[in-house]
Short mmCIF file of C-alpha atoms and ligand atoms in Angstrom, two decimals:
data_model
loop_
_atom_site.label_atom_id
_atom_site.label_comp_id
_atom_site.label_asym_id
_atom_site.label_seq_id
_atom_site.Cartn_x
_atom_site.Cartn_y
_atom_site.Cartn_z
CA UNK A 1 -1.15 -0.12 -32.31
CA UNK A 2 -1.33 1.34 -29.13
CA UNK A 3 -4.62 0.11 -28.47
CA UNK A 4 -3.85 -3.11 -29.19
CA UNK A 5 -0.92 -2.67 -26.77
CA UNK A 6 -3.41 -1.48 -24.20
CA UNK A 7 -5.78 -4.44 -24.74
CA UNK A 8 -2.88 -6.80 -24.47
CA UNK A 9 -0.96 -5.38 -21.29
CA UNK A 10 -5.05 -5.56 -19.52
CA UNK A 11 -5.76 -8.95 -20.11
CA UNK A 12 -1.79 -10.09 -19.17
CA UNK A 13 -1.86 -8.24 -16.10
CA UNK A 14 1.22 -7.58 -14.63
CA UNK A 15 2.05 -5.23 -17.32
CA UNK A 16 -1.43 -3.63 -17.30
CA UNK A 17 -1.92 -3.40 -13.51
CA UNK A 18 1.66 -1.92 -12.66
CA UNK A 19 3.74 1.45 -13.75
CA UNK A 20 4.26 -0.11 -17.14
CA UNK A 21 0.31 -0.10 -17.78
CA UNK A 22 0.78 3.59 -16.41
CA UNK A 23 3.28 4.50 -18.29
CA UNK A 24 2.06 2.87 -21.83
CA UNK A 25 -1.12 4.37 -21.21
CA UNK A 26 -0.46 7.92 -19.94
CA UNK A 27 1.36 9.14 -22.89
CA UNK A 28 -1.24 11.86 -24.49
CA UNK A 29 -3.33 12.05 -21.95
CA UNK A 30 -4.82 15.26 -21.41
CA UNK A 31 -4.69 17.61 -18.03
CA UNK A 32 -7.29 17.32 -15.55
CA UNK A 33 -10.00 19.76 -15.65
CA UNK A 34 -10.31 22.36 -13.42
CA UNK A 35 -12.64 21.59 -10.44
CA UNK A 36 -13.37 24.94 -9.12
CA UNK A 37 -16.51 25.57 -7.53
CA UNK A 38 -16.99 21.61 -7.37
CA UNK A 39 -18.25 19.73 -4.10
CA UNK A 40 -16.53 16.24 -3.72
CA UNK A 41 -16.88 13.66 -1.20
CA UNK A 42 -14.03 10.98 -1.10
CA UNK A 43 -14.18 8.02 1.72
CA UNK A 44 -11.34 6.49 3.13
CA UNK A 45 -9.69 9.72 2.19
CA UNK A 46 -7.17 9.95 5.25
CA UNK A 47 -4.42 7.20 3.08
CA UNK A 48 -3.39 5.60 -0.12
CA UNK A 49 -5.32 5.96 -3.25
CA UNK A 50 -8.45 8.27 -1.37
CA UNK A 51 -5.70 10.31 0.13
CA UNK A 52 -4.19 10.69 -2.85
CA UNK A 53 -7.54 11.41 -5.22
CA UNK A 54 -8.61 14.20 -2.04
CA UNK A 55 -4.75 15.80 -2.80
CA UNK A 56 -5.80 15.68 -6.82
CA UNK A 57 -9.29 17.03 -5.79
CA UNK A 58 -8.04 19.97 -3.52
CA UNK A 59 -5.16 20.72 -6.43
CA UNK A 60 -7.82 21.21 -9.30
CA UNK A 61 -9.74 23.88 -6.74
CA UNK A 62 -12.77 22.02 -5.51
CA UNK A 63 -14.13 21.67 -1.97
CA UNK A 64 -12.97 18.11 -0.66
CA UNK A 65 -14.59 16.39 1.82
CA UNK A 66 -12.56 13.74 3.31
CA UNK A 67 -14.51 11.08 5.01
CA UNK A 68 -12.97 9.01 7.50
CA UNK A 69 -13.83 6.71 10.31
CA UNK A 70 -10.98 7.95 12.54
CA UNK A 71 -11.61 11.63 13.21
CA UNK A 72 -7.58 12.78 14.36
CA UNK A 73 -6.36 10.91 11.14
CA UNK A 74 -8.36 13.05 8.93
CA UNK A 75 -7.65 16.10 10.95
CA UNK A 76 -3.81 14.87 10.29
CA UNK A 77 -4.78 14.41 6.73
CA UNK A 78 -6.51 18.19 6.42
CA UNK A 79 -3.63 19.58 7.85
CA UNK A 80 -1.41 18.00 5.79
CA UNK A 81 -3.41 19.49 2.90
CA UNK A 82 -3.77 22.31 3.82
CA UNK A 83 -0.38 23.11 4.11
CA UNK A 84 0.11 22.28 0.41
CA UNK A 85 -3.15 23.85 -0.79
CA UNK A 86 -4.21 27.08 1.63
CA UNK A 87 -6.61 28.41 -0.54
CA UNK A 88 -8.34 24.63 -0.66
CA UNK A 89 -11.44 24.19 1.04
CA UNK A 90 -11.07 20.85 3.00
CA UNK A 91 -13.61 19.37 5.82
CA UNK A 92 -13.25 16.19 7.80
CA UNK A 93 -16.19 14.44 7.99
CA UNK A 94 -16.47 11.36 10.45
CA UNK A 95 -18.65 8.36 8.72
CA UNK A 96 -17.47 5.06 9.63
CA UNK A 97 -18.47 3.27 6.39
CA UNK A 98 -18.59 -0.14 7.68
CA UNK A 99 -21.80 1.03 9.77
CA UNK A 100 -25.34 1.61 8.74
CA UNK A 101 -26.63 3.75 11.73
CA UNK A 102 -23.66 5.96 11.27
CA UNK A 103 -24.23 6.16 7.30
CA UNK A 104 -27.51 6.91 7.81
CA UNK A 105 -26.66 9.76 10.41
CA UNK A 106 -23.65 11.39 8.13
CA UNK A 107 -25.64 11.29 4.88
CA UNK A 108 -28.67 12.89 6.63
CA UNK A 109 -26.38 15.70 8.26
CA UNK A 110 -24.55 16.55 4.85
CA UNK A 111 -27.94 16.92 3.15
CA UNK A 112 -28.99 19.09 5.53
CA UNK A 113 -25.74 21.10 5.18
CA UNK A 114 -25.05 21.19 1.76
CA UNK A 115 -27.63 21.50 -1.54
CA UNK A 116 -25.12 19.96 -4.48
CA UNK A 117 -22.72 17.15 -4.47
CA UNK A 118 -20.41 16.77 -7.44
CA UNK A 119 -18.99 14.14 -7.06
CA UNK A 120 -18.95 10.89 -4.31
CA UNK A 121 -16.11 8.84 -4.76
CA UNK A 122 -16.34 5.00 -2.87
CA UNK A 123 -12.75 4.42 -1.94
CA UNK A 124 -12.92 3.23 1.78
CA UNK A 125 -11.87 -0.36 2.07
CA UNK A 126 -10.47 -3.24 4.06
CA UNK A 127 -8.80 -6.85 3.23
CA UNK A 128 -9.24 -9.00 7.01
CA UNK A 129 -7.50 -11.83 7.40
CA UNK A 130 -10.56 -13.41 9.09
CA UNK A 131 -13.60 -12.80 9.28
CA UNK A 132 -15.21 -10.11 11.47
CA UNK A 133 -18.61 -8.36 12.02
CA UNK A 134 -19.41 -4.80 12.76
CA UNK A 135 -21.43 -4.66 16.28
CA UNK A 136 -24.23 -4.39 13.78
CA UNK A 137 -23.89 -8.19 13.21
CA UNK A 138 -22.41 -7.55 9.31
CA UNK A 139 -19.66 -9.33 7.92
CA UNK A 140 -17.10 -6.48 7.73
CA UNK A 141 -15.93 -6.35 3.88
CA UNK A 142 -19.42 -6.48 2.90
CA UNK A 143 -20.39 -4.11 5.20
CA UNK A 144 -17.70 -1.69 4.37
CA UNK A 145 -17.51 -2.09 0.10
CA UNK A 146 -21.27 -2.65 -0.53
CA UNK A 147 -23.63 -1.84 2.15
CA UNK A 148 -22.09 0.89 3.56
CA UNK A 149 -21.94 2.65 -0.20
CA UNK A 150 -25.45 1.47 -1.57
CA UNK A 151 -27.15 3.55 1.38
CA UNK A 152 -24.84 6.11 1.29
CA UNK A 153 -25.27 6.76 -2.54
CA UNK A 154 -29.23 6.45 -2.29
CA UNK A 155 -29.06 8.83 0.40
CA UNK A 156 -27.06 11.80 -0.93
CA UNK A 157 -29.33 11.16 -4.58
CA UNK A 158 -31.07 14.69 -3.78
CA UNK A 159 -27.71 16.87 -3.50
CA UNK A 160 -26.06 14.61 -6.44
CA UNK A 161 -29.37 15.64 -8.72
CA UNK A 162 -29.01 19.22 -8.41
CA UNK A 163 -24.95 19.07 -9.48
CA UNK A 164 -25.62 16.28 -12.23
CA UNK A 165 -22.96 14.84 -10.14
CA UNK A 166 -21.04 11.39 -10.74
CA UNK A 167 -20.79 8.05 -8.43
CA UNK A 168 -17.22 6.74 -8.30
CA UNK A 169 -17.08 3.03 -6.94
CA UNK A 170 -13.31 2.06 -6.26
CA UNK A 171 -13.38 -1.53 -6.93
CA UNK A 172 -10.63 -3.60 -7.83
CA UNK A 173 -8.94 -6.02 -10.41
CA UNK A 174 -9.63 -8.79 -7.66
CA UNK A 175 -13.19 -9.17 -8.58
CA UNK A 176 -12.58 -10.82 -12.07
CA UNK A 177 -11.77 -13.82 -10.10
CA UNK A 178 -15.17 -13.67 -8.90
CA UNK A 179 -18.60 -14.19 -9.51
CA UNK A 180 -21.28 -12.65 -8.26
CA UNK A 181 -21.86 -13.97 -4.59
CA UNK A 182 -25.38 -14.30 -3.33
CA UNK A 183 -26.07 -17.03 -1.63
CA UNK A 184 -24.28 -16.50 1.48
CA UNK A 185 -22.72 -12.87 1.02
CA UNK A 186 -22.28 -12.26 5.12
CA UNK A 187 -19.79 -15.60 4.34
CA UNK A 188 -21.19 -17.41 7.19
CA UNK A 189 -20.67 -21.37 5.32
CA UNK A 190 -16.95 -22.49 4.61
CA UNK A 191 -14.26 -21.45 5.86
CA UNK A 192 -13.63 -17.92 5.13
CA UNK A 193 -10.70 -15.77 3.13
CA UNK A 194 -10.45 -12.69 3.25
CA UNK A 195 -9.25 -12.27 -0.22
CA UNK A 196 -12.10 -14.08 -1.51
CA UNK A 197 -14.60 -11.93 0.48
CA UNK A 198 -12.82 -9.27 -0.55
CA UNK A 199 -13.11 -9.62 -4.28
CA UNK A 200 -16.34 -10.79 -3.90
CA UNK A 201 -17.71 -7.70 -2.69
CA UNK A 202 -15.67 -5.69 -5.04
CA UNK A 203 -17.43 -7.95 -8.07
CA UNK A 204 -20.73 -6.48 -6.03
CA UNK A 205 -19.76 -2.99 -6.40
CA UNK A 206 -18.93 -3.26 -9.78
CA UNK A 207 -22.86 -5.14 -10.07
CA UNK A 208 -24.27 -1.99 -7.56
CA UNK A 209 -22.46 0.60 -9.75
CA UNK A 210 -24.36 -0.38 -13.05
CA UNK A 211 -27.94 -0.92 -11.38
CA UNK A 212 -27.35 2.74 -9.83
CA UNK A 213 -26.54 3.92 -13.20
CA UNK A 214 -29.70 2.59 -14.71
CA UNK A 215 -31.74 3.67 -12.24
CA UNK A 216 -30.20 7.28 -11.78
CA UNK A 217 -29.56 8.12 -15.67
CA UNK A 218 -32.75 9.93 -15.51
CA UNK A 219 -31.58 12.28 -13.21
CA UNK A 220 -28.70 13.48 -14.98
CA UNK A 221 -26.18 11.37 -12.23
CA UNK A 222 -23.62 9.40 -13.85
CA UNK A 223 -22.04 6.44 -11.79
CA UNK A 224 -18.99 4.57 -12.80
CA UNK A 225 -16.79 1.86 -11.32
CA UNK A 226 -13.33 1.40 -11.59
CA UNK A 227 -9.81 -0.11 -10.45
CA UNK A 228 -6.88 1.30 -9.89
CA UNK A 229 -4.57 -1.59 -10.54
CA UNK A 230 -1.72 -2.21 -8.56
CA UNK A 231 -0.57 0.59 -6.15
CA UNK A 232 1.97 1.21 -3.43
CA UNK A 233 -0.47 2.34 -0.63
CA UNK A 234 -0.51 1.29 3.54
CA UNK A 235 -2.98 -1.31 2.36
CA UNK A 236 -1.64 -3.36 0.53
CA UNK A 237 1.65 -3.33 2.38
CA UNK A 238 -0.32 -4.02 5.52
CA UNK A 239 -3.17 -6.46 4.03
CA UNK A 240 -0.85 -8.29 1.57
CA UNK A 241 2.86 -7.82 2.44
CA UNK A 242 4.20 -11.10 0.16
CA UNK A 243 2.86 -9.56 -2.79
CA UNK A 244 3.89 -5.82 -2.21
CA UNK A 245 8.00 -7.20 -1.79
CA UNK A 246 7.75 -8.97 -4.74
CA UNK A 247 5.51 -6.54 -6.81
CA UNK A 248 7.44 -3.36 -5.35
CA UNK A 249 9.62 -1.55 -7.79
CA UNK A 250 6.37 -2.34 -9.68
CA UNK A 251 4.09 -0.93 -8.29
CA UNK A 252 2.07 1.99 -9.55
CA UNK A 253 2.38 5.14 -7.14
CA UNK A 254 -1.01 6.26 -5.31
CA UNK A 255 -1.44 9.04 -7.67
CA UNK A 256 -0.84 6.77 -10.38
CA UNK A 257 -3.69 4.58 -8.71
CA UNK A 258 -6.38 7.16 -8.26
CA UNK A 259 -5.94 9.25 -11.53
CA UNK A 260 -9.16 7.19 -13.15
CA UNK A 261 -10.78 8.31 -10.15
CA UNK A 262 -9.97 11.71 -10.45
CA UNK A 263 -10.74 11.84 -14.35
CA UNK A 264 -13.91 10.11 -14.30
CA UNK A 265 -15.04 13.21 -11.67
CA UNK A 266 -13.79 15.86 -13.72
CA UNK A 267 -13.42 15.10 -17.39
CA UNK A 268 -16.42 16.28 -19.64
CA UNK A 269 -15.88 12.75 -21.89
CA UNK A 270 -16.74 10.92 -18.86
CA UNK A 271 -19.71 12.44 -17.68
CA UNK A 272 -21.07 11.04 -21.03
CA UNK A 273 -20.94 7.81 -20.04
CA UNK A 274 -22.59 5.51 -17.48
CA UNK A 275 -22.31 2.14 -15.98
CA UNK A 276 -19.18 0.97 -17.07
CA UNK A 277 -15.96 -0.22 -15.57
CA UNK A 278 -12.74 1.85 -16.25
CA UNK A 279 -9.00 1.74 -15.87
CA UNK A 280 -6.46 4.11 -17.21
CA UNK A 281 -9.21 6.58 -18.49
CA UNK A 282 -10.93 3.80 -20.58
CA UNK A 283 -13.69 1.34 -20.19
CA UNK A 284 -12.81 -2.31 -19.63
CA UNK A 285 -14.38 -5.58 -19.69
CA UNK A 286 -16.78 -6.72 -16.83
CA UNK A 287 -15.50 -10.18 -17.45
CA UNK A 288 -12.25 -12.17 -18.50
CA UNK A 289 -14.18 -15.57 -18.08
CA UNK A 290 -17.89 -16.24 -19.21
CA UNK A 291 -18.37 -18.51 -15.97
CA UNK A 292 -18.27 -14.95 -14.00
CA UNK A 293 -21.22 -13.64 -15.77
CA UNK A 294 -24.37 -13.26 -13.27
CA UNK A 295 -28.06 -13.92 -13.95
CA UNK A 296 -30.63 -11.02 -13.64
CA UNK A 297 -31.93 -12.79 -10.90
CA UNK A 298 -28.59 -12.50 -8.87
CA UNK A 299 -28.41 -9.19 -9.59
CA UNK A 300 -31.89 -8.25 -8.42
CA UNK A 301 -31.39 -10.06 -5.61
CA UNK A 302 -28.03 -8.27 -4.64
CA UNK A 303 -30.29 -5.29 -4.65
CA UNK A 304 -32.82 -6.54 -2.72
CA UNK A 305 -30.40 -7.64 -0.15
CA UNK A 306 -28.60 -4.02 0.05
CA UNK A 307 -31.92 -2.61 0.59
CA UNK A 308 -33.17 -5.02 3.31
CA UNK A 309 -30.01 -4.88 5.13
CA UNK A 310 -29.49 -1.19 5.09
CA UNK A 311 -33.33 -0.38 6.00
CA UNK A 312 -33.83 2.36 8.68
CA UNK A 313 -35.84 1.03 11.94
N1 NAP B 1 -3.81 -0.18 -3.67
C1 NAP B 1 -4.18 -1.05 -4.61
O1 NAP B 1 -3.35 -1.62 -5.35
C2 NAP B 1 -5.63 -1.35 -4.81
C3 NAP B 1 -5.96 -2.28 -5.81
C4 NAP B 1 -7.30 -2.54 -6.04
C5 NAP B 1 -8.27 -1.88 -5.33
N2 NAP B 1 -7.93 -0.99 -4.35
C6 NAP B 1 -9.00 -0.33 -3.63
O2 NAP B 1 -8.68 1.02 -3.41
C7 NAP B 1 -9.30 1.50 -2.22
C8 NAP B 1 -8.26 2.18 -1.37
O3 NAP B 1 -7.31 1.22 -0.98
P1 NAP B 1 -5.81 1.58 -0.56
O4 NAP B 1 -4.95 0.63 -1.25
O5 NAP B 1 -5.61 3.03 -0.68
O6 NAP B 1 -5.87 1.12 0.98
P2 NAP B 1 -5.54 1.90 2.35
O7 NAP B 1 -4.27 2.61 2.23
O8 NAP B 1 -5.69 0.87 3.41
O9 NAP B 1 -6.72 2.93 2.44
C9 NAP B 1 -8.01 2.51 2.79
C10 NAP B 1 -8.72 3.65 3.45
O10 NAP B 1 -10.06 3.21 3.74
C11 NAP B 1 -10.33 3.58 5.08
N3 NAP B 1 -11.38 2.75 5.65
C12 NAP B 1 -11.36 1.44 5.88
N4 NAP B 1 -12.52 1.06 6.45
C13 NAP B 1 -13.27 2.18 6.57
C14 NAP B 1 -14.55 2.44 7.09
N5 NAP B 1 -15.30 1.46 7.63
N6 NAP B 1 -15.02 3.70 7.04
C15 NAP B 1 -14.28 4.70 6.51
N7 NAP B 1 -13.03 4.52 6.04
C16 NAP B 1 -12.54 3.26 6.07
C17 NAP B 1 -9.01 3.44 5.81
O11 NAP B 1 -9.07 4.16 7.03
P3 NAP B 1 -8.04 3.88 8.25
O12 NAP B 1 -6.80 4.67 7.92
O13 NAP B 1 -8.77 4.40 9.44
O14 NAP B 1 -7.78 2.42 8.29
C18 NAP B 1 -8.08 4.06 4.78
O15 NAP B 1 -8.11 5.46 4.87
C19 NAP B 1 -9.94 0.28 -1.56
O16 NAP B 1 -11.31 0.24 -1.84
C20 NAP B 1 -9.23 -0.88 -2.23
O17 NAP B 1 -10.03 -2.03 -2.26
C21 NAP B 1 -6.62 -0.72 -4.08
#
């Protein structure tokens, strides 16, 4: 019965996305494991659901680093932490994940630095209301949700080997209005919306997550996507401010937002699994419509365009 409840309030939305899904859903769930002695890397940590999954992460005992492309926010954010959790390990790191030069340059320093990774959690992201590039010429939501994570992920590979660790792609309920975009995915033609783009790239994450799986299940590295429905954070009060007043009693709270996050890093169950899309602690459909499904052309050539455009000089 309470499956089929489940089932129902995902496909209906509103009662799957908000607190009710939360609340239906949470009843029976067990604690979160421990996470001592674990290494995690959360972007976009410094607000809203990655602030809240780094507070979850420090909590449970592991060493959190919080990246962030705005270095006295995250300081704000460690001390913030800090004060709640002294005996937490917390560093700021500064990796503006919009940029490929200063991927490249973070990943290569935290290799150097650190051996194991357990877990990398994609959460930075952005909803314009028009389109804008990076000064490296890409269009910024692409950028920040795709390229920005496929070289970071295929970077930190040696330091995720060693801890078995798990990829964690935030993506978002958005993207099964979408199919997967690749003719024009720096959305030069048309006129551009940013919620479009948006879920667009957040379809391509959930495309990226599944081809890393594959190609990293040797390895022992599990990678996962999933979305947090629909949470009270400073984005979506900023990027979408009709639909947070009329959504707002609603709304799931950040922690409610980012506990699939924080389970899929630390539960056992999950580290069994690979490639899948998740919300509320259980795997979910790619698709609600069959018009969404992709060829395996598109997705090879989604991959082929992450690694051209994210290729070192
Ligand atoms: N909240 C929801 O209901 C919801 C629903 C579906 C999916 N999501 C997804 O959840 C994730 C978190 O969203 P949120 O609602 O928590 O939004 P948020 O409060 O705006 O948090 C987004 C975070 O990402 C950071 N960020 C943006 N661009 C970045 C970049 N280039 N490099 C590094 N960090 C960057 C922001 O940093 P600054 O503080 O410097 O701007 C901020 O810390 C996003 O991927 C979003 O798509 C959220």
């Amino acid at each position: 019965m309470l499956k089929l409840l489940d089932t129902l309030a995902d496909r209906t939305l509103v009662p799957g996305y908000t607190k009710l899904g939360y609340r239906l859903r949470s009843k029976g769930w067990a604690p979160l494991e421990s996470m001592r002695g674990k290494r995690v890397l959360v972007t976009g940590a410094n607000s809203g659901l990655g602030r809240a999954a780094a507070t979850k992460f420090a909590e449970l005992g592991a060493t959190v680093h919080l990246g962030v492309r705005d270095l006295a926010k995250g300081q704000q954010a460690k001390e913030e932490l800090a004060a709640r959790f002294p005996d937490a390990e917390i560093h700021v790191e500064l990796c503006d994940m919009s940029l490929v030069d200063t991927v490249r340059e973070f990943a290569t320093e935290f290799v150097a630095r650190h051996d194991t990774l357990d877990a990398l959690v994609h959460n930075a992201g952005v909803l314009p209301p028009s389109r804008q590039e990076t000064r490296e010429g890409n269009e910024v939501t692409l950028a920040t949700h795709v390229l920005g994570p496929f070289l970071l992920t295929g970077m930190l590979v040696p330091a995720l080997i060693r801890a078995k660790g798990r990829v964690i792609f935030v993506s978002s309920g958005g993207m099964y209005s979408q199919k997967l975009y690749d003719q024009d995915p720096q959305f030069r033609q048309g006129k551009y919306r940013g919620a479009t783009a948006y879920s667009r790239t957040k379809r391509m994450q959930v495309v990226l997550a599944s081809q890393w799986a594959e190609r990293l299940k040797g390895d022992g590295i599990t990678v996962h996507s999933m979305h947090p429905g629909w949470a009270a954070t400073p984005g979506v009060s900023d990027s979408l401010p009709g639909f947070a007043t009329v959504m707002g009693p609603l709304l799931r709270d950040a922690d409610e937002g980012a506990d699939t996050v924080v389970w899929l890093a630390s539960a056992p169950e999950a580290a069994r699994e690979t490639g899948l899309f998740w919300h509320d602690r259980a795997p979910r459909p790619e698709h609600y419509f069959p018009w969404t499904k992709e060829s395996a052309a598109q997705r090879a050539n989604l991959w082929a365009f992450c690694e051209e455009n994210t290729a070192g000089t």
